[in-house]
């Protein structure tokens, strides 16, 4: 049987708090639609040859954010548009918000800090998710930024990755960003 494959008309950026499922949903969609996906933190770690937590330890959050902006601009400018799962703090920088809004379609995966905490198995890799009370505050502060830049908002509470990916897929098709092609 002929498999239906898709292509993107522009990059799709997944944003949301740590533990929202950005990477898992982007990966799932990539598999089912035959499109490439990239995780910003993984890409950044390969590019820098260092783990995110070590970058935080060496140059702090500000230093990390500068590298992150560079990586975002690089990924947004690729010739073949990608599914990009962004780091949870990408919206904290104005320049990043401008890149997201101008260059792609932005999907905000909403999650509470409490649910995120139960999803993240290894918090040692997340320097900004050490304490639940602080994570709740951080998520609350960021929510207007996530909402402000989002084209699509999807609630993830209590839902599986495949279910979220299916919803995102049909919304992206409706937006005309995910287009069928025959192969
Ligand atoms: C961060 C989220 C992390 C990573 C870094 C900072 C944040 O990415 O970029 O630890 O500020 O929320 P994930 O959202 O993929 O965990």
Tab-separated table of C-alpha atoms and ligand atoms in Angstrom:
chain	number	residue	atom	x	y	z
A	1	UNK	CA	0.000	0.000	0.000
A	2	UNK	CA	1.152	3.491	-0.774
A	3	UNK	CA	2.195	5.286	2.390
A	4	UNK	CA	1.046	8.816	2.841
A	5	UNK	CA	3.900	11.163	3.615
A	6	UNK	CA	3.885	14.785	4.536
A	7	UNK	CA	5.992	17.868	4.251
A	8	UNK	CA	6.023	21.158	6.142
A	9	UNK	CA	5.493	24.542	4.532
A	10	UNK	CA	7.374	26.184	7.425
A	11	UNK	CA	9.106	25.104	10.641
A	12	UNK	CA	6.917	23.975	13.539
A	13	UNK	CA	8.154	24.941	17.004
A	14	UNK	CA	6.951	23.085	20.079
A	15	UNK	CA	7.066	25.228	23.193
A	16	UNK	CA	5.943	24.721	26.781
A	17	UNK	CA	7.297	24.005	30.225
A	18	UNK	CA	9.835	21.277	30.967
A	19	UNK	CA	7.986	17.943	30.962
A	20	UNK	CA	5.208	19.131	28.630
A	21	UNK	CA	6.134	16.379	26.156
A	22	UNK	CA	7.578	18.616	23.415
A	23	UNK	CA	10.303	16.179	22.397
A	24	UNK	CA	8.127	13.056	22.601
A	25	UNK	CA	5.267	14.615	20.639
A	26	UNK	CA	7.576	16.041	17.954
A	27	UNK	CA	9.293	12.652	17.625
A	28	UNK	CA	6.018	10.805	17.385
A	29	UNK	CA	4.740	13.176	14.716
A	30	UNK	CA	8.036	12.884	12.855
A	31	UNK	CA	7.672	9.098	12.784
A	32	UNK	CA	4.041	9.008	11.711
A	33	UNK	CA	4.377	11.755	9.076
A	34	UNK	CA	7.856	10.983	7.716
A	35	UNK	CA	9.229	14.412	8.610
A	36	UNK	CA	12.514	15.216	10.355
A	37	UNK	CA	12.415	16.460	13.928
A	38	UNK	CA	15.154	17.967	16.032
A	39	UNK	CA	15.412	18.613	19.747
A	40	UNK	CA	17.015	22.006	20.401
A	41	UNK	CA	18.827	20.943	23.572
A	42	UNK	CA	20.255	17.797	21.953
A	43	UNK	CA	21.367	19.821	18.923
A	44	UNK	CA	22.875	22.469	21.209
A	45	UNK	CA	24.706	19.859	23.308
A	46	UNK	CA	26.216	18.282	20.170
A	47	UNK	CA	27.190	21.667	18.760
A	48	UNK	CA	28.831	22.814	21.994
A	49	UNK	CA	30.200	19.387	22.950
A	50	UNK	CA	28.773	19.872	26.466
A	51	UNK	CA	25.704	18.925	28.473
A	52	UNK	CA	23.110	21.614	29.205
A	53	UNK	CA	23.684	21.251	32.946
A	54	UNK	CA	27.425	21.801	32.498
A	55	UNK	CA	26.800	24.913	30.377
A	56	UNK	CA	24.581	26.267	33.179
A	57	UNK	CA	27.308	25.468	35.719
A	58	UNK	CA	29.996	27.175	33.621
A	59	UNK	CA	28.285	30.273	32.185
A	60	UNK	CA	24.966	30.459	34.027
A	61	UNK	CA	21.480	30.886	32.590
A	62	UNK	CA	22.407	34.054	30.683
A	63	UNK	CA	25.286	32.334	28.892
A	64	UNK	CA	23.051	29.378	28.072
A	65	UNK	CA	20.335	31.686	26.673
A	66	UNK	CA	22.829	33.333	24.292
A	67	UNK	CA	23.797	29.937	22.840
A	68	UNK	CA	20.126	28.944	22.696
A	69	UNK	CA	19.250	32.030	20.597
A	70	UNK	CA	22.018	31.177	18.163
A	71	UNK	CA	20.785	27.598	17.835
A	72	UNK	CA	17.171	28.689	17.395
A	73	UNK	CA	18.120	31.064	14.569
A	74	UNK	CA	20.147	28.283	12.937
A	75	UNK	CA	17.281	25.765	13.088
A	76	UNK	CA	14.682	28.317	11.971
A	77	UNK	CA	16.755	29.036	8.868
A	78	UNK	CA	17.165	25.458	7.588
A	79	UNK	CA	16.178	24.995	3.932
A	80	UNK	CA	13.920	22.034	4.722
A	81	UNK	CA	11.502	23.053	7.498
A	82	UNK	CA	11.716	20.851	10.598
A	83	UNK	CA	9.668	19.922	13.628
A	84	UNK	CA	11.641	21.601	16.421
A	85	UNK	CA	11.150	20.829	20.117
A	86	UNK	CA	12.389	23.913	21.952
A	87	UNK	CA	13.830	24.210	25.445
A	88	UNK	CA	11.192	25.299	27.960
A	89	UNK	CA	12.824	28.688	28.517
A	90	UNK	CA	13.079	29.708	24.861
A	91	UNK	CA	10.244	32.221	25.315
A	92	UNK	CA	12.146	34.112	28.040
A	93	UNK	CA	14.173	36.016	25.435
A	94	UNK	CA	12.458	38.627	23.267
A	95	UNK	CA	14.619	37.911	20.235
A	96	UNK	CA	13.603	34.251	20.437
A	97	UNK	CA	9.925	35.140	20.608
A	98	UNK	CA	10.360	37.228	17.442
A	99	UNK	CA	12.084	34.342	15.623
A	100	UNK	CA	9.349	31.905	16.685
A	101	UNK	CA	6.526	34.207	15.626
A	102	UNK	CA	8.039	35.301	12.328
A	103	UNK	CA	9.592	32.128	11.054
A	104	UNK	CA	7.324	29.277	12.067
A	105	UNK	CA	4.121	27.876	13.392
A	106	UNK	CA	4.193	27.678	17.196
A	107	UNK	CA	2.505	24.876	19.151
A	108	UNK	CA	2.216	25.424	22.914
A	109	UNK	CA	1.860	22.177	24.868
A	110	UNK	CA	0.332	23.182	28.190
A	111	UNK	CA	1.216	21.300	31.384
A	112	UNK	CA	1.103	22.062	35.117
A	113	UNK	CA	4.367	22.000	37.055
A	114	UNK	CA	2.909	19.225	39.240
A	115	UNK	CA	2.144	16.962	36.295
A	116	UNK	CA	5.487	17.832	34.700
A	117	UNK	CA	7.264	16.785	37.911
A	118	UNK	CA	5.631	13.370	37.740
A	119	UNK	CA	6.686	12.957	34.089
A	120	UNK	CA	10.350	13.934	34.489
A	121	UNK	CA	12.284	10.917	35.688
A	122	UNK	CA	15.724	12.501	35.912
A	123	UNK	CA	15.661	16.057	37.246
A	124	UNK	CA	19.456	16.219	37.444
A	125	UNK	CA	19.497	17.100	33.733
A	126	UNK	CA	17.200	20.108	34.309
A	127	UNK	CA	19.025	22.787	36.297
A	128	UNK	CA	15.851	24.927	36.427
A	129	UNK	CA	13.560	22.166	37.716
A	130	UNK	CA	15.019	21.373	41.097
A	131	UNK	CA	12.272	22.535	43.402
A	132	UNK	CA	8.532	22.059	42.805
A	133	UNK	CA	7.418	25.349	44.381
A	134	UNK	CA	9.907	27.311	42.242
A	135	UNK	CA	8.831	25.349	39.148
A	136	UNK	CA	5.175	26.265	39.782
A	137	UNK	CA	6.111	29.945	39.975
A	138	UNK	CA	8.323	29.746	36.906
A	139	UNK	CA	5.592	28.016	34.888
A	140	UNK	CA	3.054	30.651	35.970
A	141	UNK	CA	5.396	33.504	35.014
A	142	UNK	CA	6.041	31.978	31.622
A	143	UNK	CA	2.443	31.096	30.766
A	144	UNK	CA	1.581	34.527	29.265
A	145	UNK	CA	4.762	34.323	27.167
A	146	UNK	CA	3.880	30.848	25.892
A	147	UNK	CA	0.320	31.946	25.146
A	148	UNK	CA	1.432	35.188	23.540
A	149	UNK	CA	3.567	33.510	20.904
A	150	UNK	CA	1.419	30.398	20.310
A	151	UNK	CA	-0.564	29.769	17.122
A	152	UNK	CA	-1.981	26.552	18.556
A	153	UNK	CA	-2.522	25.625	22.221
A	154	UNK	CA	-2.963	21.990	23.243
A	155	UNK	CA	-3.750	20.825	26.780
A	156	UNK	CA	-1.721	17.770	27.677
A	157	UNK	CA	-3.123	16.982	31.151
A	158	UNK	CA	-3.642	13.243	31.567
A	159	UNK	CA	-3.188	12.566	27.839
A	160	UNK	CA	-0.880	10.157	26.042
A	161	UNK	CA	1.806	11.199	23.562
A	162	UNK	CA	0.034	9.504	20.588
A	163	UNK	CA	-3.262	11.247	21.429
A	164	UNK	CA	-1.571	14.656	21.645
A	165	UNK	CA	0.393	14.001	18.447
A	166	UNK	CA	-2.829	13.077	16.591
A	167	UNK	CA	-4.489	16.312	17.683
A	168	UNK	CA	-1.451	18.371	16.682
A	169	UNK	CA	-1.322	16.582	13.327
A	170	UNK	CA	-4.899	17.467	12.428
A	171	UNK	CA	-4.468	21.083	13.616
A	172	UNK	CA	-1.315	21.478	11.522
A	173	UNK	CA	-3.141	20.106	8.494
A	174	UNK	CA	-5.960	22.577	9.070
A	175	UNK	CA	-3.430	25.415	9.293
A	176	UNK	CA	-2.006	24.312	5.952
A	177	UNK	CA	1.454	23.820	7.447
A	178	UNK	CA	1.434	20.024	7.236
A	179	UNK	CA	0.765	19.068	3.625
A	180	UNK	CA	0.273	15.636	2.076
A	181	UNK	CA	2.534	14.491	-0.711
A	182	UNK	CA	2.486	11.217	-2.612
A	183	UNK	CA	5.577	9.037	-2.625
B	1	LIG	C1	14.951	24.956	30.367
B	1	LIG	C2	14.413	23.824	29.781
B	1	LIG	C3	15.243	22.715	29.300
B	1	LIG	C4	16.650	23.214	28.907
B	1	LIG	C5	17.253	23.994	30.037
B	1	LIG	C6	16.420	25.201	30.454
B	1	LIG	C7	14.022	25.993	30.884
B	1	LIG	O1	14.624	22.102	28.162
B	1	LIG	O2	16.599	24.008	27.758
B	1	LIG	O3	17.426	23.123	31.121
B	1	LIG	O4	14.478	27.142	31.137
B	1	LIG	O5	12.810	25.699	31.009
B	1	LIG	P1	13.309	21.148	28.266
B	1	LIG	O6	12.103	22.024	28.284
B	1	LIG	O7	13.384	20.342	27.005
B	1	LIG	O8	13.448	20.317	29.481
